[in-house]
mmCIF file of C-alpha atoms and ligand atoms in Angstrom:
data_model
loop_
_atom_site.group_PDB
_atom_site.id
_atom_site.type_symbol
_atom_site.label_atom_id
_atom_site.label_comp_id
_atom_site.label_asym_id
_atom_site.label_seq_id
_atom_site.Cartn_x
_atom_site.Cartn_y
_atom_site.Cartn_z
ATOM 1 C CA MET A 1041 105.204 71.442 101.744
ATOM 2 C CA SER A 1042 107.666 72.737 99.363
ATOM 3 C CA LEU A 1043 107.762 76.157 97.460
ATOM 4 C CA LEU A 1044 105.319 76.129 94.259
ATOM 5 C CA THR A 1045 106.016 76.179 90.588
ATOM 6 C CA ASP A 1046 104.706 79.200 88.489
ATOM 7 C CA THR A 1047 101.884 76.710 87.176
ATOM 8 C CA CYS A 1048 100.952 75.864 90.559
ATOM 9 C CA LEU A 1049 100.566 79.562 91.519
ATOM 10 C CA ASP A 1050 98.860 80.339 88.387
ATOM 11 C CA LYS A 1051 96.228 77.712 89.070
ATOM 12 C CA ARG A 1052 95.800 79.034 92.609
ATOM 13 C CA LEU A 1053 95.459 82.465 91.276
ATOM 14 C CA LYS A 1054 92.777 81.431 89.014
ATOM 15 C CA ALA A 1055 91.026 79.517 91.627
ATOM 16 C CA ALA A 1056 91.147 82.491 93.802
ATOM 17 C CA ILE A 1057 89.317 84.912 91.375
ATOM 18 C CA ASP A 1058 86.565 82.570 90.925
ATOM 19 C CA ILE A 1059 86.045 81.813 94.563
ATOM 20 C CA VAL A 1060 86.332 85.697 95.345
ATOM 21 C CA HIS A 1061 83.593 86.333 92.568
ATOM 22 C CA GLU A 1062 81.276 83.639 94.289
ATOM 23 C CA ALA A 1063 81.975 85.122 97.748
ATOM 24 C CA GLY A 1064 81.186 88.578 96.377
ATOM 25 C CA ALA A 1065 77.746 87.465 95.091
ATOM 26 C CA ILE A 1066 76.764 86.269 98.586
ATOM 27 C CA ALA A 1067 78.090 89.124 100.213
ATOM 28 C CA LEU A 1068 76.305 91.667 97.734
ATOM 29 C CA ALA A 1069 72.884 89.818 98.072
ATOM 30 C CA ALA A 1070 73.227 89.776 102.170
ATOM 31 C CA PHE A 1071 74.247 93.662 101.924
ATOM 32 C CA ASN A 1072 71.097 94.439 99.995
ATOM 33 C CA ALA A 1073 69.018 92.494 102.784
ATOM 34 C CA MET A 1074 70.851 93.901 105.808
ATOM 35 C CA SER A 1075 68.947 94.884 108.890
ATOM 36 C CA PRO A 1076 70.177 95.746 112.305
ATOM 37 C CA GLU A 1077 69.426 92.457 114.288
ATOM 38 C CA LYS A 1078 72.139 90.797 111.808
ATOM 39 C CA ILE A 1079 74.652 92.953 113.454
ATOM 40 C CA ALA A 1080 76.927 91.891 116.461
ATOM 41 C CA PHE A 1081 80.094 93.039 118.126
ATOM 42 C CA LYS A 1082 83.491 91.252 118.589
ATOM 43 C CA GLY A 1083 84.530 94.397 120.852
ATOM 44 C CA PRO A 1084 83.956 98.183 120.758
ATOM 45 C CA GLN A 1085 83.581 99.330 117.142
ATOM 46 C CA ASP A 1086 84.434 95.700 115.889
ATOM 47 C CA PHE A 1087 81.404 94.578 113.867
ATOM 48 C CA LEU A 1088 80.476 91.056 112.963
ATOM 49 C CA THR A 1089 77.808 89.876 110.904
ATOM 50 C CA GLU A 1090 76.552 86.272 109.898
ATOM 51 C CA THR A 1091 77.784 87.102 106.407
ATOM 52 C CA ASP A 1092 81.211 87.273 107.380
ATOM 53 C CA ILE A 1093 81.148 83.750 108.837
ATOM 54 C CA GLU A 1094 78.912 82.389 105.930
ATOM 55 C CA VAL A 1095 81.503 83.897 103.214
ATOM 56 C CA GLU A 1096 84.318 82.665 105.487
ATOM 57 C CA THR A 1097 82.971 79.201 105.553
ATOM 58 C CA LEU A 1098 82.564 78.976 101.627
ATOM 59 C CA ILE A 1099 85.798 80.146 100.830
ATOM 60 C CA ARG A 1100 87.493 77.777 103.290
ATOM 61 C CA GLN A 1101 85.473 74.889 101.920
ATOM 62 C CA ARG A 1102 86.319 75.772 98.142
ATOM 63 C CA LEU A 1103 90.178 76.037 99.374
ATOM 64 C CA ASN A 1104 90.139 72.993 101.193
ATOM 65 C CA LYS A 1105 88.510 70.995 98.682
ATOM 66 C CA ALA A 1106 91.016 72.399 95.997
ATOM 67 C CA PHE A 1107 94.232 72.532 97.558
ATOM 68 C CA PRO A 1108 94.184 70.441 100.904
ATOM 69 C CA GLU A 1109 97.929 70.570 101.255
ATOM 70 C CA ASP A 1110 97.794 74.554 101.737
ATOM 71 C CA GLY A 1111 97.524 76.286 104.902
ATOM 72 C CA ILE A 1112 94.765 78.822 106.060
ATOM 73 C CA LEU A 1113 94.651 81.845 107.832
ATOM 74 C CA ALA A 1114 91.318 83.636 108.211
ATOM 75 C CA GLU A 1115 90.086 86.709 110.168
ATOM 76 C CA GLU A 1116 87.144 84.941 111.946
ATOM 77 C CA SER A 1117 88.372 81.218 112.202
ATOM 78 C CA GLY A 1118 92.057 82.000 112.603
ATOM 79 C CA GLY A 1119 94.704 79.129 111.422
ATOM 80 C CA GLU A 1120 98.343 78.978 110.952
ATOM 81 C CA VAL A 1121 101.032 79.940 108.596
ATOM 82 C CA GLN A 1122 102.578 77.335 106.732
ATOM 83 C CA THR A 1123 105.155 77.340 103.756
ATOM 84 C CA ASN A 1124 102.295 77.961 101.377
ATOM 85 C CA THR A 1125 99.264 79.783 103.284
ATOM 86 C CA TRP A 1126 95.781 81.549 101.950
ATOM 87 C CA ILE A 1127 94.954 84.602 103.840
ATOM 88 C CA ILE A 1128 91.399 85.248 103.915
ATOM 89 C CA ASP A 1129 89.317 88.556 104.919
ATOM 90 C CA PRO A 1130 85.918 87.426 104.265
ATOM 91 C CA ILE A 1131 84.343 91.075 104.173
ATOM 92 C CA ASP A 1132 86.879 93.802 104.862
ATOM 93 C CA GLY A 1133 84.929 96.820 105.942
ATOM 94 C CA THR A 1134 82.175 95.326 107.788
ATOM 95 C CA ALA A 1135 81.201 98.460 109.838
ATOM 96 C CA ASN A 1136 80.375 99.806 106.124
ATOM 97 C CA PHE A 1137 78.781 96.623 105.175
ATOM 98 C CA ALA A 1138 76.640 96.516 108.423
ATOM 99 C CA ARG A 1139 75.507 100.079 108.205
ATOM 100 C CA GLY A 1140 74.317 100.005 104.557
ATOM 101 C CA ILE A 1141 77.586 101.839 102.968
ATOM 102 C CA PRO A 1142 78.514 100.268 99.793
ATOM 103 C CA HIS A 1143 82.165 100.209 100.652
ATOM 104 C CA PHE A 1144 83.628 96.769 101.594
ATOM 105 C CA CYS A 1145 85.418 94.047 99.719
ATOM 106 C CA ILE A 1146 86.241 90.461 99.789
ATOM 107 C CA VAL A 1147 90.181 89.593 100.263
ATOM 108 C CA LEU A 1148 92.348 86.654 99.367
ATOM 109 C CA GLY A 1149 96.058 86.734 99.409
ATOM 110 C CA PHE A 1150 98.355 83.709 99.044
ATOM 111 C CA VAL A 1151 101.918 83.677 100.999
ATOM 112 C CA SER A 1152 104.741 81.298 100.372
ATOM 113 C CA GLN A 1153 107.658 81.532 102.627
ATOM 114 C CA ASN A 1154 106.842 84.816 104.015
ATOM 115 C CA LYS A 1155 106.247 86.390 100.676
ATOM 116 C CA THR A 1156 102.856 87.576 98.998
ATOM 117 C CA GLN A 1157 102.529 85.756 95.879
ATOM 118 C CA PHE A 1158 99.403 87.124 94.678
ATOM 119 C CA GLY A 1159 96.404 89.004 96.222
ATOM 120 C CA VAL A 1160 92.787 89.518 95.024
ATOM 121 C CA ILE A 1161 90.527 92.276 96.285
ATOM 122 C CA PHE A 1162 86.643 92.364 94.852
ATOM 123 C CA ASP A 1163 84.550 95.277 95.519
ATOM 124 C CA PRO A 1164 81.043 93.494 94.448
ATOM 125 C CA CYS A 1165 79.128 96.727 94.772
ATOM 126 C CA HIS A 1166 80.817 98.564 92.150
ATOM 127 C CA ASN A 1167 82.413 95.248 90.358
ATOM 128 C CA GLU A 1168 85.754 96.177 90.868
ATOM 129 C CA MET A 1169 88.364 93.370 90.826
ATOM 130 C CA PHE A 1170 92.054 94.160 91.540
ATOM 131 C CA ILE A 1171 94.507 91.548 91.332
ATOM 132 C CA ALA A 1172 98.282 91.679 91.992
ATOM 133 C CA GLN A 1173 100.736 89.321 91.323
ATOM 134 C CA ALA A 1174 104.355 89.484 92.641
ATOM 135 C CA GLY A 1175 106.581 90.596 89.635
ATOM 136 C CA ASN A 1176 103.701 90.575 87.107
ATOM 137 C CA GLY A 1177 101.924 94.001 88.014
ATOM 138 C CA ALA A 1178 98.554 95.011 89.363
ATOM 139 C CA THR A 1179 95.359 95.352 87.306
ATOM 140 C CA LEU A 1180 91.691 96.426 87.961
ATOM 141 C CA ASN A 1181 89.073 94.493 85.660
ATOM 142 C CA GLY A 1182 92.027 93.228 83.754
ATOM 143 C CA GLU A 1183 93.568 96.637 82.944
ATOM 144 C CA ALA A 1184 97.128 97.690 84.320
ATOM 145 C CA ILE A 1185 97.168 100.164 87.090
ATOM 146 C CA THR A 1186 99.603 102.473 88.449
ATOM 147 C CA VAL A 1187 99.923 104.727 91.457
ATOM 148 C CA ALA A 1188 99.314 108.599 91.177
ATOM 149 C CA SER A 1189 101.954 110.999 90.278
ATOM 150 C CA THR A 1190 100.478 114.102 92.533
ATOM 151 C CA PRO A 1191 103.173 116.440 92.992
ATOM 152 C CA CYS A 1192 102.867 117.720 96.168
ATOM 153 C CA PHE A 1193 100.910 117.404 99.557
ATOM 154 C CA SER A 1194 99.118 120.241 98.879
ATOM 155 C CA SER A 1195 96.989 118.519 96.227
ATOM 156 C CA ALA A 1196 97.473 115.049 97.947
ATOM 157 C CA ASN A 1197 94.771 112.707 99.207
ATOM 158 C CA LEU A 1198 95.920 110.544 101.912
ATOM 159 C CA GLU A 1199 93.901 107.935 103.952
ATOM 160 C CA LEU A 1200 94.471 107.360 107.557
ATOM 161 C CA GLY A 1201 93.236 103.930 109.259
ATOM 162 C CA TRP A 1202 92.444 103.826 112.655
ATOM 163 C CA SER A 1203 93.028 100.802 114.974
ATOM 164 C CA GLN A 1204 91.900 100.164 118.418
ATOM 165 C CA ARG A 1205 94.794 97.993 119.052
ATOM 166 C CA VAL A 1206 97.260 101.060 119.235
ATOM 167 C CA PRO A 1207 96.991 104.131 121.637
ATOM 168 C CA ASN A 1208 94.973 106.831 119.916
ATOM 169 C CA GLU A 1209 98.183 109.541 120.056
ATOM 170 C CA ARG A 1210 99.834 107.685 117.064
ATOM 171 C CA TYR A 1211 96.600 108.130 115.048
ATOM 172 C CA LEU A 1212 96.345 111.761 116.065
ATOM 173 C CA GLN A 1213 99.875 112.505 115.534
ATOM 174 C CA SER A 1214 99.982 111.035 112.098
ATOM 175 C CA LEU A 1215 96.980 113.055 111.205
ATOM 176 C CA GLN A 1216 98.372 116.217 112.639
ATOM 177 C CA GLY A 1217 101.587 115.672 110.617
ATOM 178 C CA PHE A 1218 99.478 115.042 107.551
ATOM 179 C CA LEU A 1219 97.211 118.208 107.875
ATOM 180 C CA GLU A 1220 100.208 120.498 108.545
ATOM 181 C CA LEU A 1221 101.654 119.359 105.210
ATOM 182 C CA GLY A 1222 98.171 120.440 103.525
ATOM 183 C CA ALA A 1223 97.297 116.933 102.552
ATOM 184 C CA ASN A 1224 93.440 116.009 102.432
ATOM 185 C CA VAL A 1225 92.908 113.115 104.995
ATOM 186 C CA ARG A 1226 90.074 110.592 104.545
ATOM 187 C CA ARG A 1227 89.143 107.549 106.503
ATOM 188 C CA SER A 1228 86.792 104.969 104.670
ATOM 189 C CA ALA A 1229 86.834 102.055 107.165
ATOM 190 C CA CYS A 1230 87.797 99.601 104.805
ATOM 191 C CA GLY A 1231 91.570 99.155 104.828
ATOM 192 C CA ALA A 1232 92.140 96.583 101.965
ATOM 193 C CA LEU A 1233 90.028 98.951 99.501
ATOM 194 C CA ALA A 1234 92.137 101.779 100.960
ATOM 195 C CA LEU A 1235 95.159 99.902 99.610
ATOM 196 C CA ALA A 1236 93.736 99.242 96.351
ATOM 197 C CA TYR A 1237 92.739 102.770 95.907
ATOM 198 C CA VAL A 1238 96.457 103.917 96.313
ATOM 199 C CA ALA A 1239 97.397 101.287 93.578
ATOM 200 C CA VAL A 1240 94.848 102.733 91.167
ATOM 201 C CA GLY A 1241 95.764 106.413 91.880
ATOM 202 C CA ARG A 1242 92.586 107.517 93.643
ATOM 203 C CA THR A 1243 94.753 108.285 96.569
ATOM 204 C CA ASP A 1244 98.300 109.041 97.172
ATOM 205 C CA GLY A 1245 99.086 106.963 100.496
ATOM 206 C CA TYR A 1246 97.531 104.770 102.996
ATOM 207 C CA VAL A 1247 98.783 104.423 106.745
ATOM 208 C CA GLU A 1248 97.431 102.365 109.691
ATOM 209 C CA HIS A 1249 99.441 101.755 112.980
ATOM 210 C CA HIS A 1250 98.394 98.366 113.215
ATOM 211 C CA MET A 1251 96.641 96.035 110.375
ATOM 212 C CA ASN A 1252 95.979 92.325 110.614
ATOM 213 C CA PRO A 1253 97.462 90.455 107.615
ATOM 214 C CA TRP A 1254 94.113 89.782 106.088
ATOM 215 C CA ASP A 1255 93.306 93.065 105.724
ATOM 216 C CA CYS A 1256 96.653 94.396 104.222
ATOM 217 C CA LEU A 1257 98.701 91.894 102.492
ATOM 218 C CA ALA A 1258 96.822 91.693 99.167
ATOM 219 C CA GLY A 1259 96.674 95.652 99.046
ATOM 220 C CA MET A 1260 100.388 95.974 99.909
ATOM 221 C CA LEU A 1261 101.103 93.784 96.993
ATOM 222 C CA LEU A 1262 98.847 95.944 94.598
ATOM 223 C CA VAL A 1263 100.672 99.089 95.759
ATOM 224 C CA LYS A 1264 104.062 97.738 95.300
ATOM 225 C CA GLU A 1265 103.273 96.198 91.630
ATOM 226 C CA ALA A 1266 101.661 99.401 90.653
ATOM 227 C CA GLY A 1267 104.656 101.327 91.230
ATOM 228 C CA GLY A 1268 104.336 102.312 95.016
ATOM 229 C CA ILE A 1269 106.494 101.653 97.838
ATOM 230 C CA SER A 1270 105.301 99.855 101.186
ATOM 231 C CA ASN A 1271 107.046 98.759 104.418
ATOM 232 C CA ALA A 1272 108.535 95.202 104.588
ATOM 233 C CA PHE A 1273 105.433 93.837 106.602
ATOM 234 C CA THR A 1274 106.299 90.093 106.234
ATOM 235 C CA ASP A 1275 109.947 90.637 107.260
ATOM 236 C CA SER A 1276 108.992 90.841 110.782
ATOM 237 C CA PRO A 1277 108.592 87.112 112.225
ATOM 238 C CA ASP A 1278 105.475 88.473 114.275
ATOM 239 C CA TRP A 1279 103.615 89.290 110.881
ATOM 240 C CA PRO A 1280 100.676 86.779 111.311
ATOM 241 C CA GLN A 1281 99.901 88.849 114.428
ATOM 242 C CA GLY A 1282 99.821 92.087 112.513
ATOM 243 C CA GLY A 1283 101.916 95.355 112.428
ATOM 244 C CA ALA A 1284 102.161 98.790 110.922
ATOM 245 C CA VAL A 1285 101.077 99.592 107.444
ATOM 246 C CA LEU A 1286 102.535 102.295 105.146
ATOM 247 C CA ALA A 1287 101.906 102.413 101.192
ATOM 248 C CA ALA A 1288 102.246 105.126 99.127
ATOM 249 C CA SER A 1289 103.499 106.583 95.711
ATOM 250 C CA PRO A 1290 107.138 107.300 95.544
ATOM 251 C CA GLN A 1291 106.819 110.841 95.991
ATOM 252 C CA PHE A 1292 105.221 110.800 99.259
ATOM 253 C CA ALA A 1293 106.520 107.540 100.745
ATOM 254 C CA TYR A 1294 109.540 108.869 102.652
ATOM 255 C CA ALA A 1295 107.828 111.971 104.199
ATOM 256 C CA ILE A 1296 105.014 109.830 105.328
ATOM 257 C CA ALA A 1297 107.574 107.297 107.019
ATOM 258 C CA ASP A 1298 109.120 110.301 108.808
ATOM 259 C CA ILE A 1299 105.839 111.720 110.026
ATOM 260 C CA THR A 1300 104.591 108.107 111.171
ATOM 261 C CA ALA A 1301 107.680 106.682 112.346
ATOM 262 C CA ILE A 1302 106.945 103.716 110.198
ATOM 263 C CA THR A 1303 110.172 102.439 108.695
ATOM 264 C CA ILE A 1304 110.713 101.742 104.882
ATOM 265 C CA ASP A 1305 113.897 100.764 103.210
ATOM 266 C CA LYS A 1306 115.597 103.845 101.802
HETATM 267 C C1 LIG B 2007 88.847 96.569 109.518
HETATM 268 C C2 LIG B 2007 89.647 97.452 108.488
HETATM 269 C C3 LIG B 2007 89.684 98.738 108.878
HETATM 270 C C4 LIG B 2007 90.764 98.863 109.858
HETATM 271 C C5 LIG B 2007 90.311 98.125 111.055
HETATM 272 C C6 LIG B 2007 89.939 96.502 110.509
HETATM 273 P P1 LIG B 2007 87.261 94.434 109.089
HETATM 274 O O1 LIG B 2007 88.864 95.064 108.997
HETATM 275 O O2 LIG B 2007 88.895 97.400 107.079
HETATM 276 O O3 LIG B 2007 89.775 99.836 107.759
HETATM 277 O O4 LIG B 2007 90.883 99.997 110.151
HETATM 278 O O5 LIG B 2007 91.462 97.980 111.727
HETATM 279 O O6 LIG B 2007 91.022 95.724 110.431
HETATM 280 O O7 LIG B 2007 86.864 94.403 110.741
HETATM 281 O O8 LIG B 2007 86.154 95.220 108.637
HETATM 282 O O9 LIG B 2007 87.343 93.270 108.383
#
């Protein structure tokens, strides 16, 4: 399969927005009817609900029908990266979703030859649709967004995600470094929305020492298109297996890179 023209990409972005809206309605109805017996675990602190599966199945069906030539990599059912690949997180922030916390989203990204072409993140509880298109900017509900211009760490709001795939020491060292600089540090357990919040200027930076591509690619493009800086996640040949993520407004990105030992281009 070859690279796609702009027209083909636009067609896919339009389809992605429709699919994510449909998936969001299903997720929101399930969230409002959530009960403890619907929660399972893939591992410690790794939540799974029947809605993750239901939503992922729906998205796969829609994409397979509309674009059978494209590859798919999805959180619950896996897949393989091809020249053109959809990256699906049916529900990011499943721990929140399962416990009745209205902070989760549906994520669809599209990668061509190791470059994220667009990303769509939909928060159905707040009816917020974040969209980024490579070279074309980032929007929230159709309005252009930019990262914040917070001047210093003592007024900055950073988010630090936790992953059990790396030793806790790395999380704790980063946390200590941020606190010593005087930043507020939050953890909202939804990496994709955390990145979207950097892009829209609600926070100033996001770090997680290991994220899977379905959690981060759409949000990293949002931050970049909103004027922020992120590390070059898909430059690593191992990106489908995940890696470290740093995405921040320009005034903090390099200091955050020093504290966290996550490399960004100077
Ligand atoms: C989770 C993220 C969370 C991150 C975890 C995990 P899930 O995804 O949203 O913020 O810290 O590493 O990837 O399981 O809710 O899709």
